[in-house]
XYZ file of C-alpha atoms in Angstrom:
739
model
C 85.397 -85.613 -64.276
C 88.989 -86.367 -65.142
C 90.135 -85.035 -68.509
C 89.973 -88.465 -70.106
C 86.433 -88.945 -68.710
C 85.512 -85.625 -70.325
C 86.789 -86.908 -73.671
C 84.598 -89.999 -73.280
C 81.580 -87.873 -72.345
C 82.094 -85.769 -75.457
C 82.157 -88.912 -77.583
C 78.922 -88.275 -79.519
C 79.835 -84.706 -80.431
C 83.410 -85.677 -81.360
C 82.183 -88.416 -83.714
C 79.240 -86.471 -85.188
C 78.819 -86.444 -88.960
C 78.603 -82.638 -88.840
C 82.038 -80.905 -88.919
C 80.788 -77.896 -86.975
C 79.453 -80.152 -84.192
C 82.847 -81.895 -83.977
C 84.525 -78.504 -83.876
C 82.319 -77.398 -80.943
C 83.220 -80.560 -79.014
C 86.960 -79.998 -79.576
C 86.520 -76.333 -78.672
C 84.997 -77.235 -75.279
C 87.808 -79.691 -74.530
C 90.482 -77.131 -75.523
C 88.938 -74.443 -73.296
C 88.972 -76.844 -70.351
C 92.636 -77.680 -71.032
C 93.552 -73.994 -70.988
C 92.334 -73.876 -67.363
C 93.732 -77.163 -66.032
C 96.826 -78.017 -68.108
C 99.050 -77.767 -65.043
C 97.344 -80.724 -63.292
C 97.598 -83.272 -66.111
C 99.602 -86.473 -65.737
C 102.126 -87.599 -68.356
C 99.780 -90.419 -69.426
C 96.882 -87.997 -69.897
C 99.052 -85.624 -71.934
C 100.238 -88.497 -74.126
C 96.636 -89.583 -74.881
C 95.505 -86.025 -75.543
C 98.398 -85.352 -77.930
C 97.551 -88.481 -79.907
C 93.877 -87.396 -79.969
C 94.671 -83.880 -81.214
C 97.200 -85.094 -83.802
C 94.514 -87.375 -85.193
C 92.042 -84.455 -85.289
C 94.462 -82.424 -87.446
C 93.414 -84.716 -90.303
C 89.741 -83.764 -89.749
C 87.728 -81.076 -91.596
C 89.381 -77.666 -91.739
C 86.776 -76.092 -89.408
C 88.078 -78.373 -86.648
C 91.680 -77.206 -87.033
C 91.531 -73.885 -85.056
C 90.210 -75.461 -81.802
C 92.728 -78.329 -82.256
C 95.561 -75.814 -82.388
C 94.120 -74.077 -79.325
C 94.287 -77.373 -77.431
C 97.823 -78.140 -78.620
C 98.935 -74.702 -77.416
C 97.565 -75.522 -73.973
C 99.385 -78.878 -73.938
C 102.731 -77.225 -74.796
C 102.600 -75.559 -71.370
C 102.326 -78.845 -69.486
C 105.162 -79.663 -67.121
C 104.553 -83.395 -67.715
C 105.200 -83.245 -71.464
C 106.327 -86.738 -72.599
C 109.671 -87.202 -74.320
C 109.368 -86.926 -78.080
C 106.038 -85.115 -78.004
C 107.477 -81.841 -79.335
C 108.824 -83.565 -82.450
C 105.607 -85.535 -82.879
C 103.345 -82.486 -82.611
C 105.352 -80.332 -85.001
C 105.685 -83.120 -87.551
C 101.894 -83.504 -87.527
C 101.414 -79.752 -87.896
C 103.762 -79.577 -90.870
C 102.146 -82.558 -92.575
C 98.442 -82.007 -91.942
C 97.738 -78.288 -91.555
C 97.250 -76.456 -94.853
C 94.945 -73.572 -93.960
C 95.925 -70.040 -92.941
C 96.375 -70.525 -89.184
C 99.954 -69.326 -89.143
C 99.741 -67.383 -85.897
C 98.869 -70.530 -83.939
C 101.503 -72.683 -85.684
C 104.222 -70.107 -85.134
C 103.250 -69.758 -81.467
C 103.378 -73.522 -80.970
C 106.838 -73.543 -82.553
C 107.829 -70.734 -80.240
C 106.768 -72.690 -77.138
C 109.129 -75.454 -78.213
C 112.065 -73.080 -78.749
C 113.807 -74.321 -75.616
C 113.313 -78.008 -76.472
C 116.441 -79.916 -77.441
C 114.295 -82.614 -79.069
C 113.584 -80.498 -82.122
C 117.125 -80.951 -83.402
C 116.037 -84.502 -84.185
C 113.752 -83.139 -86.885
C 116.795 -81.595 -88.564
C 116.121 -79.943 -91.905
C 112.483 -81.092 -91.753
C 111.845 -78.604 -88.950
C 113.484 -75.831 -90.991
C 111.353 -76.711 -94.011
C 108.180 -76.751 -91.930
C 109.051 -73.410 -90.390
C 109.699 -71.887 -93.822
C 106.280 -73.080 -94.990
C 104.623 -71.644 -91.896
C 106.264 -68.246 -92.292
C 106.008 -67.878 -96.063
C 103.963 -64.820 -97.019
C 103.285 -63.735 -93.426
C 102.366 -60.058 -92.900
C 101.095 -59.811 -89.343
C 103.811 -58.012 -87.298
C 103.004 -60.184 -84.249
C 103.696 -63.317 -86.264
C 106.798 -61.805 -87.851
C 108.368 -60.892 -84.528
C 107.818 -64.424 -83.246
C 109.012 -65.926 -86.532
C 112.231 -63.892 -86.490
C 112.896 -65.053 -82.918
C 112.366 -68.697 -83.931
C 114.663 -68.264 -86.948
C 117.322 -66.766 -84.686
C 117.042 -69.756 -82.347
C 117.285 -72.160 -85.297
C 120.569 -70.478 -86.221
C 122.012 -69.960 -82.735
C 121.287 -73.517 -81.576
C 122.968 -75.091 -84.569
C 119.995 -76.708 -86.286
C 120.855 -78.582 -89.468
C 119.674 -76.248 -92.245
C 120.503 -78.835 -94.885
C 119.394 -77.944 -98.388
C 116.957 -75.348 -97.033
C 119.595 -72.732 -96.174
C 118.645 -70.522 -99.100
C 114.913 -71.010 -98.445
C 115.321 -69.896 -94.810
C 117.268 -66.859 -95.982
C 114.692 -65.985 -98.658
C 111.691 -66.313 -96.354
C 113.277 -63.880 -93.883
C 115.285 -61.545 -96.148
C 112.223 -60.671 -98.240
C 111.260 -58.326 -95.352
C 114.599 -56.463 -95.552
C 114.676 -53.540 -95.073
C 111.748 -53.368 -92.646
C 109.074 -50.888 -93.720
C 106.470 -50.765 -90.942
C 104.489 -47.975 -89.323
C 102.471 -49.071 -86.273
C 98.803 -48.087 -86.436
C 97.633 -45.480 -83.918
C 96.597 -46.895 -80.544
C 98.154 -50.261 -81.414
C 97.300 -52.609 -78.495
C 100.207 -54.949 -79.293
C 102.929 -52.300 -78.961
C 105.163 -53.753 -81.699
C 107.613 -51.154 -83.040
C 109.571 -50.891 -86.256
C 112.844 -50.996 -84.308
C 111.875 -54.308 -82.689
C 111.292 -55.869 -86.099
C 114.540 -54.404 -87.485
C 116.632 -55.738 -84.612
C 114.992 -59.171 -84.738
C 115.501 -59.500 -88.506
C 119.081 -58.225 -88.290
C 119.896 -60.883 -85.697
C 118.745 -63.518 -88.207
C 120.500 -62.179 -91.311
C 123.798 -61.547 -89.513
C 123.602 -64.686 -87.412
C 125.347 -67.259 -89.608
C 128.099 -67.273 -92.247
C 125.959 -69.721 -94.233
C 123.879 -66.731 -95.352
C 126.950 -64.849 -96.596
C 126.714 -65.720 -100.284
C 123.042 -64.652 -100.356
C 123.235 -61.631 -98.052
C 126.221 -59.871 -99.575
C 124.582 -59.126 -102.979
C 121.417 -57.997 -101.168
C 123.301 -55.518 -98.993
C 125.269 -54.136 -101.939
C 122.006 -53.647 -103.847
C 120.449 -51.772 -100.914
C 123.577 -49.649 -100.428
C 123.090 -48.380 -103.996
C 119.474 -47.470 -103.221
C 118.270 -43.870 -103.087
C 116.306 -44.685 -99.921
C 118.311 -43.445 -96.949
C 116.725 -45.854 -94.477
C 117.672 -48.805 -96.714
C 121.298 -47.623 -96.828
C 121.394 -47.140 -93.065
C 119.879 -50.542 -92.372
C 122.337 -52.211 -94.775
C 125.369 -50.593 -93.167
C 124.145 -51.440 -89.673
C 123.563 -55.032 -90.749
C 127.134 -55.189 -92.057
C 128.341 -53.831 -88.735
C 126.423 -56.585 -86.922
C 128.798 -59.227 -88.267
C 131.659 -60.258 -86.037
C 135.173 -60.413 -87.444
C 135.125 -64.156 -88.039
C 131.965 -63.887 -90.116
C 133.399 -60.969 -92.071
C 136.443 -63.081 -92.872
C 134.157 -65.842 -94.090
C 132.264 -63.271 -96.144
C 135.526 -62.248 -97.728
C 136.230 -65.893 -98.515
C 133.033 -65.864 -100.575
C 134.324 -62.824 -102.442
C 137.631 -64.585 -103.057
C 135.807 -67.561 -104.551
C 133.806 -65.342 -106.893
C 136.936 -63.511 -107.955
C 138.560 -66.785 -108.923
C 135.658 -67.341 -111.285
C 136.048 -63.964 -113.024
C 139.246 -65.203 -114.613
C 136.937 -66.981 -117.038
C 136.276 -63.467 -118.468
C 133.086 -62.676 -116.518
C 133.287 -58.919 -116.000
C 130.114 -58.921 -113.876
C 131.582 -61.323 -111.332
C 134.807 -59.328 -111.192
C 133.126 -55.963 -110.637
C 130.659 -57.388 -108.094
C 133.426 -59.070 -106.110
C 135.618 -55.962 -106.076
C 132.657 -53.795 -105.081
C 131.865 -56.177 -102.238
C 135.448 -56.069 -100.988
C 135.484 -52.262 -101.087
C 132.168 -52.083 -99.202
C 133.347 -54.477 -96.482
C 136.676 -52.694 -96.072
C 134.941 -49.319 -95.931
C 132.538 -50.589 -93.276
C 135.349 -51.969 -91.119
C 137.350 -48.750 -91.567
C 134.595 -46.846 -89.772
C 134.529 -49.156 -86.752
C 135.383 -47.544 -83.408
C 138.501 -48.906 -81.684
C 138.725 -49.327 -77.916
C 141.974 -49.811 -76.045
C 141.175 -53.454 -75.320
C 139.349 -54.359 -78.546
C 140.612 -56.144 -81.621
C 141.322 -54.034 -84.707
C 138.752 -55.529 -87.081
C 140.158 -53.778 -90.153
C 143.691 -55.039 -89.594
C 142.448 -58.569 -88.970
C 140.375 -58.450 -92.130
C 143.159 -57.009 -94.296
C 145.579 -59.624 -92.977
C 143.378 -62.214 -94.674
C 143.318 -60.150 -97.882
C 147.083 -59.794 -97.917
C 147.603 -63.454 -97.068
C 145.549 -64.440 -100.124
C 147.196 -61.916 -102.457
C 150.828 -61.259 -101.527
C 152.247 -64.627 -102.531
C 150.696 -64.214 -106.016
C 152.447 -60.853 -106.430
C 155.782 -62.569 -105.852
C 155.112 -65.001 -108.703
C 154.348 -62.681 -111.614
C 154.288 -65.450 -114.197
C 151.072 -66.854 -112.729
C 147.637 -65.803 -113.917
C 146.523 -64.733 -110.446
C 148.855 -61.743 -110.278
C 146.393 -59.285 -111.823
C 143.338 -60.421 -109.858
C 145.455 -60.100 -106.724
C 146.520 -56.580 -107.658
C 142.897 -55.622 -108.315
C 141.888 -57.014 -104.934
C 144.476 -54.870 -103.194
C 143.464 -51.802 -105.187
C 139.796 -52.362 -104.296
C 140.648 -52.603 -100.602
C 142.915 -49.525 -100.788
C 140.194 -47.415 -102.353
C 137.938 -47.923 -99.319
C 139.831 -45.663 -96.877
C 143.145 -43.988 -96.135
C 143.801 -46.364 -93.242
C 143.254 -49.391 -95.468
C 145.604 -48.010 -98.143
C 148.334 -47.369 -95.561
C 148.067 -50.905 -94.139
C 148.212 -52.546 -97.570
C 150.965 -50.285 -98.942
C 153.135 -50.885 -95.887
C 152.788 -54.640 -96.344
C 152.851 -55.034 -100.129
C 155.284 -52.378 -101.370
C 158.482 -53.807 -99.786
C 157.786 -57.142 -101.434
C 157.165 -55.517 -104.823
C 160.328 -53.409 -104.615
C 162.380 -56.464 -103.654
C 160.961 -58.398 -106.597
C 161.754 -55.526 -108.960
C 165.350 -55.300 -107.743
C 166.053 -59.042 -107.912
C 164.328 -60.103 -111.141
C 165.587 -59.980 -114.698
C 164.416 -57.237 -117.059
C 161.588 -59.365 -118.500
C 160.342 -60.077 -115.013
C 160.616 -56.408 -114.077
C 157.981 -55.580 -116.665
C 155.562 -57.931 -114.888
C 156.570 -56.886 -111.393
C 155.896 -53.190 -112.078
C 152.377 -53.588 -110.810
C 150.355 -50.434 -110.670
C 151.285 -48.949 -107.248
C 148.625 -49.430 -104.622
C 149.576 -46.316 -102.742
C 148.999 -42.790 -103.983
C 151.136 -41.616 -106.888
C 154.102 -39.533 -105.736
C 156.292 -36.938 -107.419
C 159.113 -39.474 -107.584
C 156.964 -41.765 -109.730
C 156.167 -38.910 -112.085
C 159.860 -37.980 -112.402
C 160.890 -41.514 -113.390
C 158.076 -41.869 -115.972
C 160.264 -40.845 -118.909
C 163.048 -43.288 -118.028
C 160.563 -46.119 -117.442
C 158.908 -45.429 -120.805
C 162.254 -45.881 -122.599
C 163.480 -48.950 -120.677
C 160.169 -50.764 -120.207
C 157.515 -49.544 -122.693
C 155.103 -52.341 -121.837
C 155.308 -51.609 -118.125
C 154.892 -47.880 -118.758
C 151.868 -48.502 -120.977
C 150.018 -51.011 -118.819
C 151.076 -50.173 -115.271
C 152.154 -46.570 -114.807
C 149.818 -44.522 -117.017
C 146.611 -45.806 -115.325
C 147.945 -44.574 -111.994
C 148.928 -41.230 -113.535
C 145.443 -40.890 -115.025
C 143.755 -41.606 -111.692
C 146.010 -39.577 -109.411
C 146.880 -36.504 -111.507
C 144.168 -34.164 -112.718
C 145.128 -33.042 -116.216
C 143.485 -29.900 -117.534
C 142.532 -29.863 -121.208
C 145.360 -27.448 -121.963
C 147.993 -29.958 -120.847
C 146.394 -33.119 -122.248
C 147.981 -32.408 -125.727
C 151.764 -32.276 -124.539
C 150.991 -35.308 -122.434
C 149.464 -37.182 -125.415
C 152.360 -36.335 -127.783
C 154.747 -38.098 -125.455
C 152.354 -40.888 -124.696
C 151.379 -41.702 -128.281
C 155.037 -42.011 -129.251
C 155.442 -44.638 -126.540
C 152.258 -46.369 -127.667
C 153.483 -46.618 -131.232
C 156.927 -47.846 -130.211
C 155.554 -50.347 -127.679
C 152.798 -51.463 -130.048
C 155.205 -52.288 -132.854
C 157.472 -54.202 -130.455
C 154.630 -56.174 -128.913
C 153.099 -57.034 -132.281
C 156.421 -58.517 -133.371
C 156.753 -60.441 -130.088
C 153.174 -61.742 -130.248
C 152.528 -60.657 -126.663
C 148.729 -60.612 -126.942
C 148.022 -60.088 -123.233
C 150.174 -56.965 -122.972
C 148.783 -55.781 -126.333
C 145.293 -55.911 -124.912
C 146.305 -53.971 -121.798
C 148.000 -51.344 -123.942
C 145.059 -50.935 -126.308
C 142.536 -50.787 -123.464
C 144.530 -47.968 -121.908
C 144.904 -46.186 -125.228
C 141.146 -46.461 -125.659
C 140.689 -44.732 -122.307
C 143.022 -41.906 -123.336
C 141.327 -41.412 -126.701
C 137.823 -41.518 -125.239
C 138.711 -38.853 -122.694
C 139.707 -36.346 -125.355
C 137.333 -33.562 -126.383
C 136.613 -33.411 -130.120
C 138.484 -30.100 -130.259
C 141.806 -31.801 -129.477
C 143.734 -32.823 -132.582
C 145.346 -36.244 -132.152
C 148.949 -36.222 -133.451
C 149.712 -38.494 -136.470
C 146.184 -39.882 -136.389
C 146.398 -41.664 -139.774
C 149.366 -43.716 -138.632
C 147.622 -44.514 -135.347
C 144.420 -45.571 -137.163
C 146.397 -47.826 -139.492
C 148.022 -49.607 -136.574
C 144.677 -50.031 -134.829
C 143.141 -51.410 -138.022
C 145.991 -53.881 -138.365
C 145.579 -55.056 -134.783
C 141.799 -55.314 -135.206
C 142.038 -57.510 -138.298
C 145.066 -59.647 -137.535
C 145.214 -60.221 -133.771
C 143.817 -63.509 -132.456
C 143.313 -62.294 -128.879
C 139.606 -61.317 -128.421
C 140.134 -58.541 -125.880
C 142.944 -57.054 -127.967
C 141.119 -56.908 -131.308
C 137.877 -55.751 -129.661
C 139.653 -52.938 -127.794
C 141.480 -51.926 -130.961
C 138.166 -51.798 -132.848
C 136.598 -49.628 -130.147
C 139.562 -47.272 -130.192
C 139.412 -47.068 -134.000
C 135.683 -46.294 -133.832
C 136.153 -43.587 -131.190
C 138.741 -41.800 -133.329
C 136.545 -42.064 -136.430
C 133.524 -40.703 -134.559
C 135.441 -37.635 -133.356
C 137.330 -36.902 -136.580
C 136.243 -33.882 -138.584
C 134.018 -34.461 -141.613
C 135.831 -34.415 -144.937
C 137.252 -36.345 -147.875
C 140.209 -37.689 -145.875
C 137.869 -39.334 -143.358
C 135.616 -40.769 -146.084
C 138.498 -42.215 -148.070
C 140.028 -43.778 -144.949
C 136.709 -45.395 -143.973
C 136.117 -46.695 -147.504
C 139.603 -48.201 -147.642
C 139.131 -49.889 -144.276
C 135.675 -51.200 -145.153
C 136.962 -52.618 -148.425
C 139.391 -54.758 -146.443
C 136.730 -55.701 -143.897
C 134.170 -56.722 -146.536
C 136.794 -58.769 -148.333
C 137.356 -60.806 -145.174
C 133.617 -61.103 -144.464
C 132.844 -62.315 -147.987
C 135.411 -65.090 -147.731
C 133.943 -68.036 -145.757
C 137.402 -69.546 -145.363
C 138.985 -66.420 -143.874
C 140.444 -67.075 -140.380
C 139.734 -63.493 -139.247
C 136.041 -63.110 -140.134
C 135.084 -62.533 -136.506
C 137.759 -59.854 -136.133
C 136.576 -58.145 -139.320
C 132.958 -58.263 -138.142
C 133.931 -56.739 -134.769
C 135.644 -53.816 -136.485
C 132.726 -53.326 -138.887
C 130.051 -53.211 -136.170
C 131.936 -50.683 -134.042
C 132.681 -48.433 -137.014
C 129.021 -48.704 -138.059
C 127.990 -47.507 -134.598
C 130.528 -44.661 -134.687
C 129.117 -43.419 -137.998
C 125.462 -44.039 -137.096
C 125.738 -41.871 -133.976
C 126.911 -38.879 -136.018
C 124.535 -39.411 -139.018
C 127.456 -40.049 -141.382
C 126.197 -41.051 -144.863
C 128.556 -44.061 -145.061
C 126.770 -45.690 -142.121
C 124.015 -46.935 -144.473
C 126.434 -49.107 -146.441
C 127.681 -50.716 -143.228
C 124.215 -51.397 -141.808
C 123.130 -52.886 -145.160
C 126.110 -55.213 -144.904
C 125.001 -56.121 -141.381
C 121.505 -57.003 -142.672
C 123.003 -59.241 -145.360
C 125.016 -61.142 -142.731
C 121.795 -62.293 -141.013
C 121.664 -65.021 -143.689
C 125.289 -66.031 -143.117
C 125.679 -69.594 -141.829
C 128.459 -68.692 -139.366
C 127.983 -65.003 -138.574
C 124.164 -64.851 -138.635
C 123.620 -65.055 -134.841
C 126.473 -62.616 -134.242
C 124.949 -60.181 -136.746
C 121.608 -60.372 -134.909
C 123.333 -59.501 -131.633
C 125.134 -56.697 -133.451
C 121.887 -54.734 -133.684
C 121.762 -54.630 -129.901
C 125.217 -53.041 -129.888
C 124.085 -50.458 -132.460
C 121.031 -49.453 -130.440
C 122.469 -49.622 -126.906
C 124.400 -47.024 -124.952
C 128.072 -47.906 -124.738
C 129.683 -47.641 -121.328
C 133.348 -47.181 -122.187
C 133.335 -45.553 -125.646
C 131.039 -43.639 -128.002
C 129.004 -41.852 -125.360
C 128.552 -38.193 -124.483
C 130.633 -38.532 -121.318
C 133.558 -39.463 -123.590
C 132.878 -36.412 -125.807
C 131.595 -38.592 -128.660
C 129.531 -37.064 -131.470
C 126.056 -38.396 -130.600
C 123.054 -36.919 -132.429
C 119.580 -36.893 -130.925
C 116.989 -39.516 -131.946
C 119.491 -41.614 -133.842
C 117.652 -44.788 -132.784
C 114.340 -43.588 -134.199
C 116.035 -42.576 -137.432
C 117.730 -45.949 -137.785
C 114.455 -47.753 -137.135
C 112.448 -45.731 -139.634
C 115.072 -46.249 -142.351
C 115.547 -49.982 -141.778
C 112.364 -51.569 -140.365
C 111.040 -52.325 -143.857
C 114.331 -54.030 -144.788
C 114.009 -56.225 -141.728
C 110.463 -57.318 -142.588
C 111.378 -58.001 -146.210
C 114.443 -59.968 -145.190
C 112.418 -62.061 -142.749
C 109.806 -62.910 -145.382
C 112.471 -63.889 -147.909
C 114.746 -65.800 -145.522
C 114.733 -69.617 -145.334
C 113.101 -71.056 -142.239
C 116.367 -71.887 -140.463
C 117.539 -68.247 -140.764
C 114.314 -66.555 -139.638
C 115.328 -66.698 -135.965
C 118.231 -64.336 -136.724
C 115.801 -61.750 -138.089
C 113.526 -62.161 -135.074
C 116.439 -61.651 -132.702
C 117.539 -58.573 -134.656
C 114.008 -57.158 -134.528
C 113.771 -57.789 -130.815
C 117.124 -56.089 -130.187
C 116.082 -53.030 -132.201
C 112.545 -52.560 -130.880
C 113.554 -53.133 -127.261
C 115.864 -50.104 -127.322
C 113.303 -47.708 -128.819
C 111.478 -45.192 -126.617
C 108.121 -46.533 -125.412
C 106.081 -43.991 -127.331
C 107.805 -45.022 -130.554
C 107.140 -48.700 -129.779
C 103.410 -48.000 -129.417
C 103.329 -46.097 -132.714
C 105.267 -48.647 -134.724
C 103.847 -51.815 -133.169
C 100.996 -52.482 -135.681
C 103.400 -52.803 -138.610
C 105.613 -55.256 -136.720
C 103.025 -57.192 -134.734
C 103.169 -60.339 -136.854
C 106.951 -60.516 -136.431
C 106.755 -59.877 -132.688
C 104.275 -62.739 -132.335
C 106.682 -64.931 -134.272
C 109.443 -63.809 -131.907
C 107.458 -65.104 -128.925
C 107.554 -68.551 -130.541
C 111.311 -68.357 -131.172
C 113.211 -70.926 -129.041
C 115.844 -68.341 -128.112
C 115.081 -67.258 -124.535
C 116.849 -63.944 -125.035
C 114.511 -63.135 -127.928
C 111.500 -64.164 -125.853
C 112.489 -61.984 -122.908
C 113.341 -58.973 -125.057
C 110.041 -59.243 -126.954
C 108.027 -59.576 -123.744
C 109.677 -56.462 -122.323
C 108.610 -54.623 -125.514
C 105.018 -55.813 -125.275
C 104.353 -55.199 -121.581
C 104.212 -51.346 -121.670
C 102.268 -51.424 -124.938
C 99.585 -53.626 -123.395
C 98.703 -50.881 -120.910
C 97.197 -48.791 -123.732
C 96.924 -51.232 -126.646
C 96.421 -50.157 -130.268
C 93.464 -51.679 -132.178
C 95.766 -53.928 -134.208
C 96.844 -55.679 -131.024
C 93.282 -56.368 -129.889
C 92.572 -58.007 -133.257
C 95.457 -60.424 -132.622
C 94.345 -61.304 -129.094
C 93.866 -65.026 -129.792
C 97.399 -65.480 -131.120
C 98.893 -63.320 -128.354
C 97.159 -65.215 -125.534
C 98.241 -68.572 -126.974
C 101.886 -67.579 -127.185
C 101.964 -65.980 -123.742
C 100.421 -69.023 -122.075
C 103.008 -71.242 -123.746
C 105.788 -69.181 -122.135
C 104.371 -69.571 -118.617
C 106.132 -72.942 -118.478
C 109.485 -71.669 -119.808
C 112.608 -73.069 -118.085
C 113.883 -69.493 -117.685
C 112.520 -67.758 -114.585
C 112.750 -64.261 -116.136
C 110.696 -65.400 -119.126
C 108.041 -66.904 -116.825
C 107.814 -63.685 -114.839
C 107.640 -61.433 -117.926
C 104.959 -63.581 -119.591
C 102.854 -63.543 -116.397
C 103.104 -59.744 -116.268
C 101.887 -59.520 -119.857
C 99.008 -61.904 -119.062
C 98.212 -59.690 -116.079
C 98.080 -56.648 -118.383
C 95.762 -58.513 -120.795
C 93.103 -58.596 -118.076
C 92.161 -55.061 -119.192
C 91.143 -56.423 -122.620
C 87.837 -58.055 -123.713
C 88.812 -61.291 -121.954
C 85.628 -63.281 -121.491
C 86.274 -65.795 -124.338
C 89.704 -66.605 -122.883
C 88.954 -66.480 -119.151
C 88.501 -70.192 -118.397
C 91.476 -71.168 -120.544
C 93.769 -68.614 -118.904
C 92.699 -69.554 -115.369
C 93.462 -73.210 -116.073
C 96.892 -72.313 -117.431
C 97.683 -70.072 -114.445
C 97.179 -72.931 -111.993
C 100.624 -74.334 -112.878
C 102.756 -71.276 -111.926
C 100.928 -70.978 -108.598
C 103.097 -73.929 -107.497
C 106.293 -72.673 -109.138
C 109.459 -73.322 -107.135
C 110.438 -69.634 -107.328
C 108.699 -67.172 -105.040
C 108.799 -64.288 -107.540
C 107.037 -66.406 -110.158
C 104.350 -67.460 -107.678
C 103.757 -63.848 -106.703
C 103.224 -62.759 -110.323
C 100.951 -65.759 -110.926
C 98.788 -64.892 -107.907
C 98.408 -61.286 -109.031
C 97.620 -62.220 -112.634
C 95.138 -64.931 -111.675
C 93.413 -62.584 -109.247
C 92.881 -59.995 -111.996
C 91.551 -62.623 -114.410
């Protein structure tokens, strides 16, 4: 027989009405091809490929022997032009069962083929589908090698760049222990090296890889840290420069007041600089750190010479972030940037000198300390916003010397503050107040602040009259920190009452142009008093409850409860020596939960969402054991919150419910119908986090008496199984499996 004669002889079995009979016929043909593939002519191979491609559309039991035959044909020396593209296109289109090992192996045989570039992004998409969810280490090693070839040979990733990164990076860092007596001999190190070659292989992955590596570097798992650092080291200098370009782009965005983007970008720059600082230099090798910092300086130095532009401070922060990575980095940047700064200071007018006095990027020296007094007199704004931060970072003040230091410092603050208020320099005001806030927050409660009443009055004035958001917010925080630390007594009470009288007057006037400023001061003072159990805190929180019905400030008041219940990072925390009593959240909840329910019941329909958001913000910050105890009384409102259109309320409420569902109280079981209905409605939310949280709650409900809801839930869970986000699909699979 020739091969084609064999196909004809198998005709009856290949056209049988029984799928298993057809599969046996294909199996016989494929086994023959595995023995004689080297003797086939190009015409025979062409016919066989067409035959097998057609059989891919047959019953799924026929697919495995079809793939076996296609694997044999890939080894033919007489493979016709275009057959590689044709075979893979058919595989991607027609194979839907779990035969990933065979598909990946067929792709691997075609690794050397130049024809596959013709498939372009379609090949990348097909590969991603083949690899998605794979766990077999044999498949993974092959898949990583194919992905590396896709990258190294310049395949067009198209719009599937992120998908290719996700399908490979989900295995990072590799966590694999070979079973004893493993016949395949695949090691953890092989998988690590193969995956690293993919992740570090193209600058197109930079914007996705950088946040992943930073996240793993913050991990407590030592192997994850090591793998992240070694992956960073795998980049060549050109890719690192491109990575830095991504950081630069993100830092341009943070000028729109996004603190998260700013801190993430600066952290990324520090991590990259630190990594390059540890690289080993050979006599004939390029200095990667110097090359990298040249790009940093090129992007930043020209902004430092134009201090009127808005990019001067981001540029200074970039240089500071790079300097903080290592001594060598700080020396390189100081040597390049300082001469330019000194020249600018010597040639500019006095007004420009204030802007040019950028916080030094090199370590603070004795000469800087000696000129501090003169600089404070000649340039109070520069002293306040530029020099003191460096003094605070570089000089360790003991508590005994903080008070001489503050007496000089506060005098400068008062003088500079009065001058800047008259000039209307809101930007410098904000820098000054932010720094003052840092000084005040660092003080122990035992330190007596000099002329505190005068300082509080100026902060109150700035809080209620300034139009610059960062300035009046920082002033309010500083005011609250001083109030929280001040000794109990009539003088404190009278000062608070006088301030609150002014604040309430502004809040009660709908036409007041400073209502937002007054609200900001009120909420921070309320938090300062709540933390220390001060009796006047009740009056302020009652005022906050009344503002939930306000047409303009209602949503802001609802968010205000989150501020009251959350830990503050920069002020009013124990690290800043604030007066924080234990269980203040529980006390606030027990005293005010009834007011919240009553207000919700009495509020008009259009204002009820404010109460639901307030409830969600309060309950979400309570300890879990308190949530379980108090849930029955608030269950009706929490169910209402799940129907609220605000996605933040939905997510916060779901995060409250999930731990409670593990050990549900009887009241929750009685409301199962309403709870299931609302959770299923959120499965289709446009927000990915809401979809994930609702699926987790539905998963937890599988522990309940679920039989009446089973069919309904399974139907609803079919939709998220095809969700475009992998994390949502994973939660849907787990939840549906439990149900």
